[in-house]
Coordinates of C-alpha atoms in Angstrom, one line a residue:
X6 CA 112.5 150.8 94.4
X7 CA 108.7 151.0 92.9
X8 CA 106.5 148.9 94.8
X9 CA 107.2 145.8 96.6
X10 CA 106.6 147.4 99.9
X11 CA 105.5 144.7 101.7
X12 CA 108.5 142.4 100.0
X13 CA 111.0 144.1 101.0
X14 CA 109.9 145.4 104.7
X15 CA 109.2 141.3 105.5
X16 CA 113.0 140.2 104.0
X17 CA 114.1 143.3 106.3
X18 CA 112.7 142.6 109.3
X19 CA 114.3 138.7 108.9
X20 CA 117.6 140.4 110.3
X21 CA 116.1 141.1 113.3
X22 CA 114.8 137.2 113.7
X23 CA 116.2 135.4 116.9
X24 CA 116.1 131.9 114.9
X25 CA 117.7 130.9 111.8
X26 CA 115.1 131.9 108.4
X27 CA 115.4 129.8 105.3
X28 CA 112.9 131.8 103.0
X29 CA 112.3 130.9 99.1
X30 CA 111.5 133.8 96.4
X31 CA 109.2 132.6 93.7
X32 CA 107.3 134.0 90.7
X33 CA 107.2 133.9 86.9
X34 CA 110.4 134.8 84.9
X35 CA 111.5 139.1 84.8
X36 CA 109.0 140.0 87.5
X37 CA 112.4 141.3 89.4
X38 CA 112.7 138.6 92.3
X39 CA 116.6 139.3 92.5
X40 CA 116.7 143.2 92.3
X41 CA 113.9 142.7 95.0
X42 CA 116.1 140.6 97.3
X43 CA 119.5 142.5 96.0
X44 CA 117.9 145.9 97.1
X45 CA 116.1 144.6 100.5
X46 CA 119.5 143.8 101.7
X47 CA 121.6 146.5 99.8
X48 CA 123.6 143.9 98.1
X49 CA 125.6 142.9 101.3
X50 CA 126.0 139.6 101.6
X51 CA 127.7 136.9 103.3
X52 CA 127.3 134.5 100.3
X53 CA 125.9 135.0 96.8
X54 CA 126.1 132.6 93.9
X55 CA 123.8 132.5 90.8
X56 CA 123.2 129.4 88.8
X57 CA 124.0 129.0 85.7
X58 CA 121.6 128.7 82.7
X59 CA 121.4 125.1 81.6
X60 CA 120.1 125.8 78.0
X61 CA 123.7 127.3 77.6
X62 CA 125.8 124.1 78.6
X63 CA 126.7 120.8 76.8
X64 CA 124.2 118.5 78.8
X65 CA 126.8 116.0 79.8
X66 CA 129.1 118.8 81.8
X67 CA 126.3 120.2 83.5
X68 CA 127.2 119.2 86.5
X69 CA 130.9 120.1 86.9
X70 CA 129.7 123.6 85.2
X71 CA 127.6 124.2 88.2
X72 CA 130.3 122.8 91.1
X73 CA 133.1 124.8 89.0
X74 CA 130.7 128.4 89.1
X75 CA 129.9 127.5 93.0
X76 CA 133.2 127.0 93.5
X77 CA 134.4 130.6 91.9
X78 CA 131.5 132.0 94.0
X79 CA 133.1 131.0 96.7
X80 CA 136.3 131.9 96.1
X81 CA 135.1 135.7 95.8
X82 CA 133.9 135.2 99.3
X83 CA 136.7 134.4 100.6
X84 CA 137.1 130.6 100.5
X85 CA 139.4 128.4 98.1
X86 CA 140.0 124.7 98.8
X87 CA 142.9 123.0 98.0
X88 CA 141.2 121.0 95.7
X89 CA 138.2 120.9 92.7
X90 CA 135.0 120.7 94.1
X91 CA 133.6 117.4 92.5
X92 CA 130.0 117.4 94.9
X93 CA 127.2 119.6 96.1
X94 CA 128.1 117.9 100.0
X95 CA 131.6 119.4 99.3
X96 CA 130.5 122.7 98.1
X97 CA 128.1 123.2 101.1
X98 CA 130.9 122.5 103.6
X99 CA 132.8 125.2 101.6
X100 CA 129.5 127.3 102.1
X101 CA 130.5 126.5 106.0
X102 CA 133.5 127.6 105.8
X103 CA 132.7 131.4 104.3
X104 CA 130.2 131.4 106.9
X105 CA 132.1 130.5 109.8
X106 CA 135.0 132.9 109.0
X107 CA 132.3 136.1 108.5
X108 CA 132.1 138.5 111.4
X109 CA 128.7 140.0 110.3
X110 CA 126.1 139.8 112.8
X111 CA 123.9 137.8 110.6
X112 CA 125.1 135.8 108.0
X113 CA 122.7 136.5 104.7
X114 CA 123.2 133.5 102.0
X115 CA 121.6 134.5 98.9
X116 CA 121.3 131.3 96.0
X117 CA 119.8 132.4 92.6
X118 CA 118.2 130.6 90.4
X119 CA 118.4 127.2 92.7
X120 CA 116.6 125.3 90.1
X121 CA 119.4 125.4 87.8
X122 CA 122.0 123.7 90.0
X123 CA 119.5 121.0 90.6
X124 CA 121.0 119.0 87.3
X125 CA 120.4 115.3 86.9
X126 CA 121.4 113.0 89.8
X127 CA 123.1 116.1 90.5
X128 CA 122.6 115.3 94.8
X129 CA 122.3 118.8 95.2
X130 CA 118.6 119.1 97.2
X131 CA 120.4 116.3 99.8
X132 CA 123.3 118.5 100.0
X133 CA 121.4 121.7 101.1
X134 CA 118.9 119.5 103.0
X135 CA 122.1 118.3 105.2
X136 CA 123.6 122.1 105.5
X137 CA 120.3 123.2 106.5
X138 CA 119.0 120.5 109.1
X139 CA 122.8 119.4 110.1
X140 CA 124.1 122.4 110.5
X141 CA 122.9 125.7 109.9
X142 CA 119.8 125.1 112.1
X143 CA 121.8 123.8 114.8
X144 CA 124.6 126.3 115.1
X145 CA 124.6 128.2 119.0
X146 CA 124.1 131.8 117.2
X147 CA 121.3 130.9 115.3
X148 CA 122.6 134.0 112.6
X149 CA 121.7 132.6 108.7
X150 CA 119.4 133.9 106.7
X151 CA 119.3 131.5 103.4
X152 CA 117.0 133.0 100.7
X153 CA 116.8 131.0 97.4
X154 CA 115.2 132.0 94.5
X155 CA 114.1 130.3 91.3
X156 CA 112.4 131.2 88.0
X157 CA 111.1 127.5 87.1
X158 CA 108.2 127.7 89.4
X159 CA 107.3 124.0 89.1
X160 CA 111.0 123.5 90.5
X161 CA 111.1 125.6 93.6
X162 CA 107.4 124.5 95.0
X163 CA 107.9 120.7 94.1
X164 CA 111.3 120.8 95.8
X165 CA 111.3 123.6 98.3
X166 CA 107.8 124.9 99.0
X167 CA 106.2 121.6 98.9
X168 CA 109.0 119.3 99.8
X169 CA 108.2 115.6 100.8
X170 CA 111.9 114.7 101.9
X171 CA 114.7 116.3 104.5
X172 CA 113.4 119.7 103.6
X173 CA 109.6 119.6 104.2
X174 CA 108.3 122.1 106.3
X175 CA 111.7 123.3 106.9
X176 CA 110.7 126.9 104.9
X177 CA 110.5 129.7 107.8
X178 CA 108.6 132.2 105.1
X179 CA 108.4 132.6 101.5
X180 CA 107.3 135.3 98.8
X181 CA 105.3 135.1 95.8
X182 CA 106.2 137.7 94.0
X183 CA 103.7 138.9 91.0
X184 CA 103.5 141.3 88.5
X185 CA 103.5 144.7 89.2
X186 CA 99.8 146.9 88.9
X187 CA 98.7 149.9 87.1
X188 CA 100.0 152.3 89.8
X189 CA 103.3 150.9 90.1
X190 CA 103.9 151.0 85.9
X191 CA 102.5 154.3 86.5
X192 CA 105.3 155.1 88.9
X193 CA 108.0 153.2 86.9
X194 CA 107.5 155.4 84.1
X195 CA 108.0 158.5 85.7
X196 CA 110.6 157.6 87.1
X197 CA 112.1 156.7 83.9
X198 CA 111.1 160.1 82.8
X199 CA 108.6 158.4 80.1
X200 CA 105.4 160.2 79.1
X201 CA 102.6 158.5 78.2
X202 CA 98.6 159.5 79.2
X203 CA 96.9 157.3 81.9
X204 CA 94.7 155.7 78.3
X205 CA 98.3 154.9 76.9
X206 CA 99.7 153.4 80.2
X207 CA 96.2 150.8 80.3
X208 CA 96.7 150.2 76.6
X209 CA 100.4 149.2 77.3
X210 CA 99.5 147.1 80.5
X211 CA 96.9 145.1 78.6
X212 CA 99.7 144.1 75.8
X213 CA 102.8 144.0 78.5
X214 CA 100.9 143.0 81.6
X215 CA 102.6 144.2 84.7
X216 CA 106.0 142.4 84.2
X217 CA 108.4 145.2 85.2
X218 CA 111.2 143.7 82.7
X219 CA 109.0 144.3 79.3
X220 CA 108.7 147.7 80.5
X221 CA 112.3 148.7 81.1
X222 CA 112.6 148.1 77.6
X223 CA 109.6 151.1 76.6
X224 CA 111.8 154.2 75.7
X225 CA 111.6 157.9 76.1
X226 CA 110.9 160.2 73.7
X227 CA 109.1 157.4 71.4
X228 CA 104.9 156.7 71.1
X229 CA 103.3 153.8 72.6
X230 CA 102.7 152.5 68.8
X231 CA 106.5 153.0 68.0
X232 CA 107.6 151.0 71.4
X233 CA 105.2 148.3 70.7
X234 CA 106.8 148.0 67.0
X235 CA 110.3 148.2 68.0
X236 CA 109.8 145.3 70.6
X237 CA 107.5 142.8 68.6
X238 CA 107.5 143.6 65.0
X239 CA 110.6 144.6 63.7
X240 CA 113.5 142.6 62.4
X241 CA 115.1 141.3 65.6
X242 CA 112.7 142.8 68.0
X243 CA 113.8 142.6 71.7
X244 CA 110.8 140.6 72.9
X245 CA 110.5 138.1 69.4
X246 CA 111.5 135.1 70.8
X247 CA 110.4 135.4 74.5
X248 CA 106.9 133.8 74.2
X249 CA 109.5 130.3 74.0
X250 CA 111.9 131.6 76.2
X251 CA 109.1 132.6 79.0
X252 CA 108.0 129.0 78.9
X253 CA 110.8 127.1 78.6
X254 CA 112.3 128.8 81.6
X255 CA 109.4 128.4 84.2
X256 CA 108.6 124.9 83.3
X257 CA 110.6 121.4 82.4
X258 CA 110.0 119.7 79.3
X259 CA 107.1 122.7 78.1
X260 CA 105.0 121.6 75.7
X261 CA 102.1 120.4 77.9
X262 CA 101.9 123.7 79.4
X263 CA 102.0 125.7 76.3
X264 CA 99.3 123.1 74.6
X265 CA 97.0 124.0 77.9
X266 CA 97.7 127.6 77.1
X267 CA 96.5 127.6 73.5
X268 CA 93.5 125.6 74.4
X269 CA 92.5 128.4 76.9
X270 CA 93.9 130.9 74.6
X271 CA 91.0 130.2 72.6
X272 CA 88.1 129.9 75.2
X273 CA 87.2 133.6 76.2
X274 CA 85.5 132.5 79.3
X275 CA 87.9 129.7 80.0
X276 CA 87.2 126.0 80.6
X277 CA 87.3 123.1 82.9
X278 CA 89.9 120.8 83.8
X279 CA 87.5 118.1 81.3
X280 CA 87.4 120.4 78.6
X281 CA 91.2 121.2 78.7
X282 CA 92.0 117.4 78.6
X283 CA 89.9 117.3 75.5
X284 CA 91.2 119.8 73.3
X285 CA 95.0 118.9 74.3
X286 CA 94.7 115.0 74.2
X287 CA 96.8 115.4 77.7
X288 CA 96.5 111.5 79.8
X289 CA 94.2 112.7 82.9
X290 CA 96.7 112.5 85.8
X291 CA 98.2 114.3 88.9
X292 CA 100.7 115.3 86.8
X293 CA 98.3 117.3 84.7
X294 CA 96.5 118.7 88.0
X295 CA 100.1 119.9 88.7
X296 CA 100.9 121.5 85.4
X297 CA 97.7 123.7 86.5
X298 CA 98.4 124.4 89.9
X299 CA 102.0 125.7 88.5
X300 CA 100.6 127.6 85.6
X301 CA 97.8 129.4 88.6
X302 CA 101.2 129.8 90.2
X303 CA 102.9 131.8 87.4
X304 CA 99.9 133.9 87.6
X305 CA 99.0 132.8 83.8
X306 CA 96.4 131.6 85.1
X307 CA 93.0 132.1 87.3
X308 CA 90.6 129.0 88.2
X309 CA 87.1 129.7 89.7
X310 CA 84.0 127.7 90.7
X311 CA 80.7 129.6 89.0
X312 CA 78.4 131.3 91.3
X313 CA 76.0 128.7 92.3
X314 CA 77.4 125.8 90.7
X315 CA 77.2 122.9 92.5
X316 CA 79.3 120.2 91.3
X317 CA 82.1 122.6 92.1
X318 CA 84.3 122.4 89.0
X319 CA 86.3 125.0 88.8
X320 CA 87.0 127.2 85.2
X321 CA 90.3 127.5 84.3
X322 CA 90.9 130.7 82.3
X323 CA 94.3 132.3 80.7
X324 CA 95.0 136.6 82.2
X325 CA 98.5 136.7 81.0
X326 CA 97.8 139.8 79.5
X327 CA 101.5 139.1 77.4
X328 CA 100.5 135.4 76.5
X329 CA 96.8 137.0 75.3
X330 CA 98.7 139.5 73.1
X331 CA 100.9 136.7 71.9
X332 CA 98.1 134.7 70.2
X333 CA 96.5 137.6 68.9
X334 CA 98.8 138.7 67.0
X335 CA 102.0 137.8 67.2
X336 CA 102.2 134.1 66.7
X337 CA 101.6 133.7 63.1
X338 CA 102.8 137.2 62.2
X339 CA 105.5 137.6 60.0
X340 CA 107.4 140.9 61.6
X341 CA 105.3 143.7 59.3
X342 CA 107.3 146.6 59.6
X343 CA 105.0 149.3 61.4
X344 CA 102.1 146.7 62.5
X345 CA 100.9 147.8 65.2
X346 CA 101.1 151.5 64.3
X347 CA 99.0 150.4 60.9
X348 CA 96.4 148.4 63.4
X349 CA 94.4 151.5 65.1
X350 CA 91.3 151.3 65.3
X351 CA 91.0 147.8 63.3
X352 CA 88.6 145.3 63.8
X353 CA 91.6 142.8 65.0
X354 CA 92.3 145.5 67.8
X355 CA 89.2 145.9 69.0
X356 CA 88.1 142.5 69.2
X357 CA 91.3 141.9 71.2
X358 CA 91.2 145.5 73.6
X359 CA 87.7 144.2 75.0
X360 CA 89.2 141.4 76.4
X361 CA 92.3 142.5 77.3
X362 CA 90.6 145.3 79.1
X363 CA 88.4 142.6 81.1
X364 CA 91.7 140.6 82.0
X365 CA 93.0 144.1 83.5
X366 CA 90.0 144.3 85.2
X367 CA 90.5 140.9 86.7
X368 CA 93.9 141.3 88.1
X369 CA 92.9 144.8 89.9
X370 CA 90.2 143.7 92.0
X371 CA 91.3 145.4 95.2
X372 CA 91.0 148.6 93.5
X373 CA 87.6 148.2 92.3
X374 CA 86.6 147.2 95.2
X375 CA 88.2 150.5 96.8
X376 CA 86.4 152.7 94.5
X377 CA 83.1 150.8 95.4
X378 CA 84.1 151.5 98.9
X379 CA 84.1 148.5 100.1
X380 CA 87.5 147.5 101.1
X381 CA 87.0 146.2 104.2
X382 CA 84.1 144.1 103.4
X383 CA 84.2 140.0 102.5
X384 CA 84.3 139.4 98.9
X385 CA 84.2 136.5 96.7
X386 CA 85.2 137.1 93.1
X387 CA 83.1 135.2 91.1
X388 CA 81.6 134.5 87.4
X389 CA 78.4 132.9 86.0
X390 CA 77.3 131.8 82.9
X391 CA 73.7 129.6 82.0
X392 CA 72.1 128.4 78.9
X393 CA 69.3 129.6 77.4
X394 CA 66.0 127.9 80.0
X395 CA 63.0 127.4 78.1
X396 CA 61.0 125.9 81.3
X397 CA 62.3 129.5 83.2
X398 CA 61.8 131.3 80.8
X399 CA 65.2 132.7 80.9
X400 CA 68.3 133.7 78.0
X401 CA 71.8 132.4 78.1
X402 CA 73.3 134.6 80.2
X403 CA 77.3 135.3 80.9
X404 CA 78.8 137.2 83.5
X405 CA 82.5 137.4 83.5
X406 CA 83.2 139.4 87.2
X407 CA 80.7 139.4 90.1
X408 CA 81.5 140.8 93.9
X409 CA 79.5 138.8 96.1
X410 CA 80.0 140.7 99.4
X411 CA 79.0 140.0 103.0
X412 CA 76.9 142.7 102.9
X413 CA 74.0 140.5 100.7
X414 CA 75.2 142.8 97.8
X415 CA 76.5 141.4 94.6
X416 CA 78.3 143.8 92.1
X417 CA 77.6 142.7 88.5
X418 CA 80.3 143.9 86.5
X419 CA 80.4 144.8 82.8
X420 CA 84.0 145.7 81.3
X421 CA 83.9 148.0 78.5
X422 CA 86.8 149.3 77.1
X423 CA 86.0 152.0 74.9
X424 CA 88.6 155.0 73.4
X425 CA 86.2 158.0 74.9
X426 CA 83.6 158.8 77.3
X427 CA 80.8 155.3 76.9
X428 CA 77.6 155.9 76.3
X429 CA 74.7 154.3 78.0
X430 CA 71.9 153.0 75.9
X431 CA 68.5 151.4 76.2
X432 CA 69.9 148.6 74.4
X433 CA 73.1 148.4 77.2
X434 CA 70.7 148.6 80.2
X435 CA 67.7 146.0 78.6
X436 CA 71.4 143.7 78.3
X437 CA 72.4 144.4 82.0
X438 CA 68.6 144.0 83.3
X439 CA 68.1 140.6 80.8
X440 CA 71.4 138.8 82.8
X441 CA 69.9 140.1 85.9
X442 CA 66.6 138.6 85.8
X443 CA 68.3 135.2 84.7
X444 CA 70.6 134.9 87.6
X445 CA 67.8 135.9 89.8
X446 CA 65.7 133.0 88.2
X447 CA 68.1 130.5 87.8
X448 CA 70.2 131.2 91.1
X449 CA 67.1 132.0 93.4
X450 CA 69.7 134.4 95.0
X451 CA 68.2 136.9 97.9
X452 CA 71.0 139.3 97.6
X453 CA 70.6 142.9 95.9
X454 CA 71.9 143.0 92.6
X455 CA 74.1 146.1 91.7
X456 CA 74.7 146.6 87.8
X457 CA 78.4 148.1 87.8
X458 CA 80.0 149.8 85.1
X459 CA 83.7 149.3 84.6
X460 CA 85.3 151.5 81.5
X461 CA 87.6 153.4 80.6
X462 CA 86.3 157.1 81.2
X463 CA 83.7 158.7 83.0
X464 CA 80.0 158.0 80.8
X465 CA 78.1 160.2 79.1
X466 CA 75.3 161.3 81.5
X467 CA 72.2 161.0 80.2
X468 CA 68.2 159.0 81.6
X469 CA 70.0 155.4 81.0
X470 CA 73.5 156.1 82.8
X471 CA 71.1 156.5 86.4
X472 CA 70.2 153.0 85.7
X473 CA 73.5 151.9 86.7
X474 CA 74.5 151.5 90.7
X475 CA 78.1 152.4 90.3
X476 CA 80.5 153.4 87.5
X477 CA 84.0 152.5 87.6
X478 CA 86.5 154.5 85.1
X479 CA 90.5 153.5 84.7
X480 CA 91.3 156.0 87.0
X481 CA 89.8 153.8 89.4
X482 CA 91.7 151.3 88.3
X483 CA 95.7 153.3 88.9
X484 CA 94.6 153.6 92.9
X485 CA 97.9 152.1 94.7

């Protein structure tokens, strides 16, 4: 298994638990929460059942879909009642019965895709809310291990995570499982026996982010350009429709969330919850603060309070580096044969590579702070932005990643992503020393200011580069 180290040692060590663990597996769609769960426990299980897809069934049989597929799951395992399975509270006592005839130490119950079963006055969360409190909890062995899993996000923390009824607080752990990082798609392509340069793998995570499905589909033996085309831009590409799919999968009834993503889709440096409400005409409501907390739990996207600011808004701002590439160019393109081979070095690509670069940089924090050497040390990952200050004397001024350490340091970051070695210029480091002297004005900060470097490949050393406190290349960025 690449990665997931830490995943798969905690659902391990659960066998060796003295009390019963009810654990739920989230993340966003293909990020590999089954083969995770699958592998951790070799695929021996007590009970295993996947749900079935609802956008493939005939909304009024939903239901009896779901009871029949449970009911054929558990009939693999071992159990077959006399009769049809009409309710969840009869398919749970069938769940008893598998796991009372098992002679396995502990008894591992692995449901899929939960959300799926939960269908419309379908009684199911009851059902599992009285085989969890009424029963498996209360058994004299204390030997299940039940581990659910979803890919509607919104679902499994309203209903499981965050439960109000029978099932709150009854979770004994849970994993949020994200994307994988540079190092690990590093790793997944040599394993795959796929050759690309370390400049080809950051190029491919800034279009495919770190989603380990889109990159089982990359194949040997073809360029980065050619895999690109074959998966986006020709006829019937693999990966055409799944900008839909991806949404309407994680989220009921999507179009709120995707209107929120195109509004921040077209803010660079994001917005705030105000701002948002504006451009999408969304009602102001809990139920909008919710569609954000579930699209910052999908990891689409990041929310931040500025350095300094004091009414403590937070920014809301889109790092899907797939949902990025989407708008840019595939949602009003019309399947070019070759596209993105023709695109090199256009002014479309690198408009779009600077900030796809900066997302990167966003989502790979640890290592940065790792090359800085400062691992160990308290952090907050920060941005700032003013307006131009006549009365201070000051520019506008936008800083898009900032370290603010323990240490009275802050790290101001540029992101430059650049196709060979960058050079430093007068003009770069007069930038750098202009954004300096207006956070110093505006923020009256007594902590030393680093200017920091993050790029692509090591700079061109000349009297400017010595300017700079610390450089940061990509091969910072691939430390594990």
């Amino acid at each position: 298994m690449i990665g997931r180290i830490e995943e798969k040692k905690y659902l391990q060590s659960l066998l060796n638990e003295e009390e019963p663990q009810f654990v739920a597996v989230y993340g966003r769609r293909r990020v590999g929460k089954t083969y995770l769960i699958r592998e951790s426990f070799e695929h021996s299980f007590t009970f295993e059942h996947t749900g079935v897809s609802n956008a493939s069934l005939d909304v009024n049989s939903l239901k009896a879909v779901q009871l029949e597929k449970f009911q054929e799951s558990l009939a693999e395992f071992g159990y077959k009642p006399a009769e049809k399975i009409t309710s969840w509270n009869e398919a749970f006592n069938g769940l008893k019965e598998v796991i009372k005839a098992s002679k396995e130490k502990k008894k591992v119950i692995f449901i899929d895709e939960l959300s799926w079963m939960d269908t419309k006055e379908s009684g199911l969360i009851s059902a599992l809310e009285s085989f969890w409190n009424g029963w498996a909890t209360a058994r004299k062995e204390k030997d299940i291990i039940l581990i659910v899993c979803a890919s509607a996000t919104y679902w499994i923390m309203e209903n499981i995570v965050h439960a109000k009824g029978g099932l709150h607080n009854r979770l004994t752990g849970k994993v949020h499982l994200r994307p994988f990082n540079l190092y690990e798609c590093k790793q997944y392509l040599e394993s795959r026996k796929i050759v690309f340069s370390p400049h080809q793998i950051l190029l491919c995570y800034m279009i495919l982010g770190g989603v380990p499905f889109y990159w089982s589909l990359l194949k040997k033996g073809k360029s980065l350009p050619q895999n690109i085309d074959e998966l986006f831009f020709t006829e019937g590409a693999l990966l055409a429709d799944e900008y839909d799919n991806l949404y309407r999968a994680l989220f009921n009834k999507p179009a709120q969330y995707l209107k929120i993503i195109t509004a921040l889709s077209q803010a660079k440096n994001g917005l705030t919850r105000e701002e948002i409400i504006k451009k999408t005409h969304i009602a102001s409501s809990g139920a909008f603060s919710r569609k954000l907390i579930e699209l910052e739990n999908c990891d689409f996207i990041r929310k931040y309070i500025p350095y300094g600011n004091k009414d403590s808004s937070y920014i809301y701002q889109l790092i899907d580096n797939y949902t990025l590439f989407y708008h840019k160019f595939l949602k009003n393109n019309n399947f070019e044969e070759h596209f993105w081979q023709n695109q090199i070095n256009t002014p479309a690509i690198n408009s779009w590579s600077g900030l796809a670069f900066e997302k990167v940089c966003l989502e790979h924090v640890p290592q940065i702070k790792k090359a800085l050497g400062i691992s160990g040390v308290y952090t907050d990952v920060n941005a700032w932005h003013c307006l131009p200050d006549e009365k201070l004397g000051i520019q506008g001024a936008q800083i898009d990643l900032m370290l603010v350490r323990k240490d009275q340091i802050i790290n101001l970051c540029e992101m430059k992503y650049t196709e060979a070695s960058f050079l430093v210029t007068n003009a770069f480091i007069m930038e750098i020393n202009t954004k300096i002297q207006s956070f110093k004005a505006k923020t009256k900060t007594n902590h030393a200011i680093h200017p920091t470097l993050v790029t692509t490949y090591p700079v061109v050393q000349n009297e400017y580069a010595a300017d700079l406190q610390a450089v940061i290349t990509a091969e910072d960025l691939f430390a594990e």
